[in-house]
Coordinates of C-alpha atoms (C1' of nucleotides) in Angstrom, one line a residue:
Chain A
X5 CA 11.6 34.3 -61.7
X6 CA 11.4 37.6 -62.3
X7 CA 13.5 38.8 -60.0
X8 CA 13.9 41.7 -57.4
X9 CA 13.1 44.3 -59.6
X10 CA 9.5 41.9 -60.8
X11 CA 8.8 41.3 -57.3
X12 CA 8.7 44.4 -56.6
X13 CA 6.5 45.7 -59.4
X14 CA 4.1 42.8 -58.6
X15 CA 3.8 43.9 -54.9
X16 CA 3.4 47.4 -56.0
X17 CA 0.4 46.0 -58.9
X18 CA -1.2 44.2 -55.9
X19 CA -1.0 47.1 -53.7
X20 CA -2.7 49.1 -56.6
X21 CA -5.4 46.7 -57.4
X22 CA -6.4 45.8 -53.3
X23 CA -6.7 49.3 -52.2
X24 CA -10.0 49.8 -50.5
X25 CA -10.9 46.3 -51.4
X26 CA -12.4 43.6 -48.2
X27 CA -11.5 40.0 -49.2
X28 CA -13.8 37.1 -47.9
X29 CA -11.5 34.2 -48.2
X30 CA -8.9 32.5 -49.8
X31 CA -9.3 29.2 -52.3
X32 CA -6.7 27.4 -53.7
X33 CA -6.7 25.3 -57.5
X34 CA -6.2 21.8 -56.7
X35 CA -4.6 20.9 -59.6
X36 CA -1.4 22.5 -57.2
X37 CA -0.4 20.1 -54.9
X38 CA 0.7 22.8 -52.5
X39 CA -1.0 23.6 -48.8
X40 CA -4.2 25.3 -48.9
X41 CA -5.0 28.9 -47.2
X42 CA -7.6 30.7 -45.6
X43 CA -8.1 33.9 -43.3
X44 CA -11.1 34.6 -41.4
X45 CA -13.7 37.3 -43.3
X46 CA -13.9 39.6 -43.9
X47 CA -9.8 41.1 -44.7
X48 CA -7.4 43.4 -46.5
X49 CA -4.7 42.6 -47.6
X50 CA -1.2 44.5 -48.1
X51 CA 2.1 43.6 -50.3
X52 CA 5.8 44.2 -49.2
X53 CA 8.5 42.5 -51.2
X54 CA 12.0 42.1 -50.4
X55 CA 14.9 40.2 -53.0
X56 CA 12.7 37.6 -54.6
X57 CA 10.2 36.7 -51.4
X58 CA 6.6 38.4 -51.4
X59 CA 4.8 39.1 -47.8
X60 CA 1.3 39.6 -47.9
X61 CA -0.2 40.9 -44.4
X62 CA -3.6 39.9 -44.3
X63 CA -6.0 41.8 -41.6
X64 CA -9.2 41.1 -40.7
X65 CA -11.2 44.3 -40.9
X66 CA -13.2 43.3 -37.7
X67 CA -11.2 41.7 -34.7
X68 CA -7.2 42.2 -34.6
X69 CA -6.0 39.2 -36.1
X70 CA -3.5 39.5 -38.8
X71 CA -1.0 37.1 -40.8
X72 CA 1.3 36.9 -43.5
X73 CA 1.2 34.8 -46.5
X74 CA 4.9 34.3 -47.6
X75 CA 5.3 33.7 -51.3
X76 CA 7.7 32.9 -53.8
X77 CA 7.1 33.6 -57.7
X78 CA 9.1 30.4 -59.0
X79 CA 10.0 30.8 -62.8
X80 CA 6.8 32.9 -64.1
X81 CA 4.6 33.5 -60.7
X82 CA 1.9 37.2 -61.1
X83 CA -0.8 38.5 -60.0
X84 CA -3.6 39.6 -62.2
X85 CA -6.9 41.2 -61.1
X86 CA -10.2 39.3 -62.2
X87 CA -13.6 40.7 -62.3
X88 CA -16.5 38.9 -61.4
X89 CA -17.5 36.1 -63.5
X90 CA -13.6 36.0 -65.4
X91 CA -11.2 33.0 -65.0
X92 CA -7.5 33.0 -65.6
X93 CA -6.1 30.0 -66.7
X94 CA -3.1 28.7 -64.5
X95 CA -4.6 30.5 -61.5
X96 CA -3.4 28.8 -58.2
X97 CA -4.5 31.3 -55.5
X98 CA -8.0 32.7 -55.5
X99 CA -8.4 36.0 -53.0
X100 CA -12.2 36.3 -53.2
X101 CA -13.5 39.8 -53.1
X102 CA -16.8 41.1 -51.7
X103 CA -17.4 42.5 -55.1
X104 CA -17.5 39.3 -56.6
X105 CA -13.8 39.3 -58.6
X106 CA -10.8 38.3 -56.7
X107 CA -6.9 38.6 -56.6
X108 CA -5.7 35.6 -58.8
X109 CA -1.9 34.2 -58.0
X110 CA -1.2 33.0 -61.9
X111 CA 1.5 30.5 -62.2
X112 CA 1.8 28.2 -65.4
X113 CA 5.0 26.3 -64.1
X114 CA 3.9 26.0 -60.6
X115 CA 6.7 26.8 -58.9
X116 CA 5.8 29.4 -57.3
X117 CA 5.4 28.6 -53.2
X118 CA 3.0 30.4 -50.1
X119 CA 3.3 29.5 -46.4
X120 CA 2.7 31.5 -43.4
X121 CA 5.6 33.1 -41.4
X122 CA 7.6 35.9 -42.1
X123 CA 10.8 37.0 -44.0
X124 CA 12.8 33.5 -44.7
X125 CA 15.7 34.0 -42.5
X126 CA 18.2 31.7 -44.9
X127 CA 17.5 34.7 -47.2
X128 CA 19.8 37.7 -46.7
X129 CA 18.8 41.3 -47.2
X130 CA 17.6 43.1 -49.9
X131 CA 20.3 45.4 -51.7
X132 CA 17.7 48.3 -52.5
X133 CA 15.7 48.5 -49.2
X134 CA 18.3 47.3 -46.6
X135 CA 21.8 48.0 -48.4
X136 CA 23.6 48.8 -45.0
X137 CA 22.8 45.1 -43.9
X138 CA 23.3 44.1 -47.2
X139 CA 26.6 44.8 -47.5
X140 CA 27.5 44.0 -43.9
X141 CA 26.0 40.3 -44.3
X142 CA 28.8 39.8 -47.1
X143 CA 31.2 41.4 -45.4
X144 CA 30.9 39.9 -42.1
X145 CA 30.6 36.3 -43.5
X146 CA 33.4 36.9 -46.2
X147 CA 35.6 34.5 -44.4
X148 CA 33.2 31.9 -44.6
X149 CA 33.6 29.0 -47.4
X150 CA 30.6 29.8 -49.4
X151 CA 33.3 32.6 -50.8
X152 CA 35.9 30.5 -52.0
X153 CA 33.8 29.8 -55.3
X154 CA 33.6 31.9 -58.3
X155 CA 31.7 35.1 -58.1
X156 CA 29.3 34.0 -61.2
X157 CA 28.2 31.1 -58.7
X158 CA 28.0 33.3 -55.3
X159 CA 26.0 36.0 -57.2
X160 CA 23.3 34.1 -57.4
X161 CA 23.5 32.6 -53.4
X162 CA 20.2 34.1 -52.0
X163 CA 21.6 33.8 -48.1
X164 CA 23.5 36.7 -49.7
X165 CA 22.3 38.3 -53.1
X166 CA 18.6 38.2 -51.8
X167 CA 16.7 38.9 -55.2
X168 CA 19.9 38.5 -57.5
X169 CA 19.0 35.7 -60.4
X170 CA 20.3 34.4 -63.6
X171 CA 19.8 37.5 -65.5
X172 CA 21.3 40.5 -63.2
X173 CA 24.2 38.4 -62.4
X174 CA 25.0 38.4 -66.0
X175 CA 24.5 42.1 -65.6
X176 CA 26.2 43.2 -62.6
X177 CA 29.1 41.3 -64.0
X178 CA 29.7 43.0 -67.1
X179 CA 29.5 46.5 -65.5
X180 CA 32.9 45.6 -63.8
X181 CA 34.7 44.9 -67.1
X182 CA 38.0 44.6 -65.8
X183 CA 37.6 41.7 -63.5
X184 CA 37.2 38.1 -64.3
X185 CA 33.9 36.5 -63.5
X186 CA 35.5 32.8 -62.6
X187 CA 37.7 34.3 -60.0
X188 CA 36.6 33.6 -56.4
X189 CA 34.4 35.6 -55.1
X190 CA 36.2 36.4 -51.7
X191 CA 39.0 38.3 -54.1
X192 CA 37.0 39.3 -56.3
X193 CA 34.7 41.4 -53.6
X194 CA 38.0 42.6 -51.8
X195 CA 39.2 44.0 -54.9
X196 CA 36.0 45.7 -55.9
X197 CA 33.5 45.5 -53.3
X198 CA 31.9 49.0 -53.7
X199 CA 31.1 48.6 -57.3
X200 CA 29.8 45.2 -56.8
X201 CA 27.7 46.0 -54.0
X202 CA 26.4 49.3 -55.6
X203 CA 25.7 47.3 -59.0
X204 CA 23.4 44.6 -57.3
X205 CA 21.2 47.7 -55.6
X206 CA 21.4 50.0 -58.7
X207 CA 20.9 47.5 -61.3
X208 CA 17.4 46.1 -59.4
X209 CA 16.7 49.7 -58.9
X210 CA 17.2 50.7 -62.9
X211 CA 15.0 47.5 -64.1
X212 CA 12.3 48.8 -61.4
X213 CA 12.5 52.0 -63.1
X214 CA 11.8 50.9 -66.5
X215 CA 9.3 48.0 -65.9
X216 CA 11.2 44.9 -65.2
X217 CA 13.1 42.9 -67.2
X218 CA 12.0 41.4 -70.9
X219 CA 11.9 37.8 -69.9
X220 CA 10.2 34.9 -71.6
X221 CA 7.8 33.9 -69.1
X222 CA 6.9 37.3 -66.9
X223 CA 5.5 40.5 -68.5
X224 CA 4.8 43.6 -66.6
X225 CA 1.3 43.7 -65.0
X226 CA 1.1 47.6 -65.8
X227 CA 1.9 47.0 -69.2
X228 CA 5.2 48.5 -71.0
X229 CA 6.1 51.3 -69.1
X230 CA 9.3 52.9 -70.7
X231 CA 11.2 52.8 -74.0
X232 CA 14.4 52.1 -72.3
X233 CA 15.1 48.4 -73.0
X234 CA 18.6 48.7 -73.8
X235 CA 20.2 47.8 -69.9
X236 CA 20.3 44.0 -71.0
X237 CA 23.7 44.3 -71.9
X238 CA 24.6 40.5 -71.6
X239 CA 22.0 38.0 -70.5
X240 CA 20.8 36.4 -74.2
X241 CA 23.2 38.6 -76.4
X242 CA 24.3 36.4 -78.7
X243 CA 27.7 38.1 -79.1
X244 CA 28.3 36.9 -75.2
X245 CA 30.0 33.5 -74.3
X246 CA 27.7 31.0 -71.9
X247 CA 28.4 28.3 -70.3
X248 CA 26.1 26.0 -68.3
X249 CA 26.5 26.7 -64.0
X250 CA 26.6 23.8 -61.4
X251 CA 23.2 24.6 -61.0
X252 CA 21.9 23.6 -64.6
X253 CA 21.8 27.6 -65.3
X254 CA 23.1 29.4 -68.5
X255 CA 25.6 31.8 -67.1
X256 CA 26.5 34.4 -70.1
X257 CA 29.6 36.6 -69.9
X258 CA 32.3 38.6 -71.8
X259 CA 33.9 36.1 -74.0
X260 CA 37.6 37.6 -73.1
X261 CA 37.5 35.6 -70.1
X262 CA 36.7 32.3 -72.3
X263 CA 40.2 30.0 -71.6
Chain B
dT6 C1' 6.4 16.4 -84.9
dG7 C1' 10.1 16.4 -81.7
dT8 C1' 13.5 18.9 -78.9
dT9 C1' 15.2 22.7 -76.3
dT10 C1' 14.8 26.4 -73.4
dA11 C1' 13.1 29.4 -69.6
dT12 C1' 13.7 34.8 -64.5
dG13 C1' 13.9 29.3 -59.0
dC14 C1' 13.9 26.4 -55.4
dC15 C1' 13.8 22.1 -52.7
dG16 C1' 14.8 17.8 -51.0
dA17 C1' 17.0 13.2 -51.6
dC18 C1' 21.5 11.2 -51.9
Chain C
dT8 C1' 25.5 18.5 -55.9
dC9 C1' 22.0 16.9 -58.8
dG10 C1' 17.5 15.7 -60.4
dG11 C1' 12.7 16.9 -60.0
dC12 C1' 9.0 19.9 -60.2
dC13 C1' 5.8 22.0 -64.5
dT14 C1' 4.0 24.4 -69.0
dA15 C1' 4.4 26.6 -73.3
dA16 C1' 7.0 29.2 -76.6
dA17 C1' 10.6 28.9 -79.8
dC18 C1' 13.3 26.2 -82.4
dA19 C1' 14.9 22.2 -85.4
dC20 C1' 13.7 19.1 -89.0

DNA sequence: TGTTTATGCCGAC
DNA sequence: TCGGCCTAAACAC
C-alpha cells in the first residue's frame, strides 16, 4: 500500500476535505464483497492513522454516540473528495454529505478492508508517533523466535514494523551499509539497534515530508508537493540486486551481499 | 495480444 | 508457508 508515510497523508487529505462537513450516512459498492457500514445521521467524521491502519471516529452531531471505522488501504486504497453529481470509478465506500457530494474510499484492487473496533492489537506501534513503545515492543520480544529470521523478512512483520512495507525496508536497509541484510534479525538489531530503530521513524517521517512515495498505484491526494524525489535510494534501482521474499515480494538490496 | 508486475493482508492447509 | 484476492499499467513479442 502506500505505506506509513501514505497513510498518513491520506488521514491528513481526509481531515482537510471533512472539516465543517455533517455526513448523512454511509453506502457501500456492491461489487466489494466486503461488510456494509452505516452510522446514524446526521455525523462528522475525524481521521488518525497509525503504521499502515486508518481510524476514522465517526460522531453523531446530535446524541453522543460515536464509533470508529478501522481501515486498511491494501495495495492502492485513497480517498478523493466528490462533489455533487461526480462518480469515481473503483469507489467502494460512499460517505454521503449534506451538501450533496461525499467522501469516496477509491480502491481499484480491492484490497483495501473497514470494520469497526479500534487499533488492531496484532499490529505493533507506530515508529513516528509512539517510538518509545516502538522500540520497547522489539526490544522486549527480541528473545522471541520471530527474530531468528533475516532482518529483510522481520522488517516487514507489522506486530513489529507497524507501517514498514516493501519499499522502506529496502530503504532502511541500505542506510546501514555495513551490515548484511540476510543476517538474523535478533543480531542484526543488537549490533545496530539505534540506527535501525531511528531509520524506520525517520525514513516514514522524510517520505511524509516530501509527499509520499512515487509508487505505481498511489499518488498523492494534494498533488506533488516537493522536488525532493531522490530518498528512493534502492527499491526499483536497477543497479540494486532483488530477490523474491517468502512472501512472494521483491526484496531489493546492495548487490555486495549477493553470495 | 499476451505476460508480468505492483506499496498488503488473510485464511486454508 | 502459500495461494488467493483484484485491476490496470508497463512490458514483451
Amino acid at each position: 500500500m502506500p505505506e506509513l508515510a501514505e497513510l498518513k497523508l491520506t488521514s491528513d487529505f481526509v481531515n482537510g476535505v471533512v472539516k465543517d462537513k455533517v455526513f448523512t450516512h454511509i453506502s457501500k459498492n456492491p461489487e466489494h464483497k466486503w461488510m456494509d457500514v452505516d452510522f446514524e445521521s446526521p455525523f462528522t467524521i475525524e481521521s488518525f492513522s497509525r503504521g499502515k491502519e486508518i481510524k476514522l471516529v465517526l460522531e453523531s452531531t446530535e446524541t453522543d454516540k460515536t464509533d470508529n471505522l478501522m481501515m486498511t488501504m491494501g495495495m492502492g486504497g485513497h480517498f478523493q473528495w466528490a462533489s455533487r453529481g461526480e462518480s469515481i470509478k473503483h469507489t467502494h465506500l460512499f460517505f454521503h454529505c449534506n451538501d450533496g457530494g461525499h467522501l469516496a474510499f477509491v480502491d481499484v484492487r480491492r484490497f483495501g478492508k473497514w470494520k469497526w473496533g479500534d487499533w488492531n492489537k496484532d499490529r505493533g506501534p507506530d515508529p513516528t508517533t509512539e517510538y518509545f513503545l516502538f522500540c520497547n515492543n522489539i526490544l522486549q520480544n527480541l528473545h522471541k523466535t520471530a527474530f531468528d529470521k533475516p532482518i529483510y523478512e522481520v522488517l516487514m512483520n507489522q506486530r513489529y514494523f507497524n507501517g514498514i512495507g516493501n519499499y522502506l525496508r529496502a530503504e532502511i536497509l541500505i542506510r546501514i551499509p555495513d551490515e548484511n541484510p540476510f543476517q538474523s534479525a535478533r543480531e542484526f538489531i543488537n549490533k545496530r539497534k539505534w540506527e535501525l530503530f531511528e531509520l524506520c521513524k525517520d525514513i516514514p517521517i522524510l517520505v511524509y515530508e516530501i509527499g509520499g512515495g512515487t509508487l505505481k498505484d498511489w499518488k498523492n491526494p494534494f498533488g506533488e508537493v516537493s522536488s525532493v524525489r531522490d530518498f528512493m535510494k534502492c527499491y526499483g534501482n536497477p543497479a540494486m540486486e532483488k530477490l523474491e521474499d517468502r512472501g512472494g515480494r521483491m526484496f531489493w538490496y546492495d548487490p555486495k551481499w549477493k553470495n
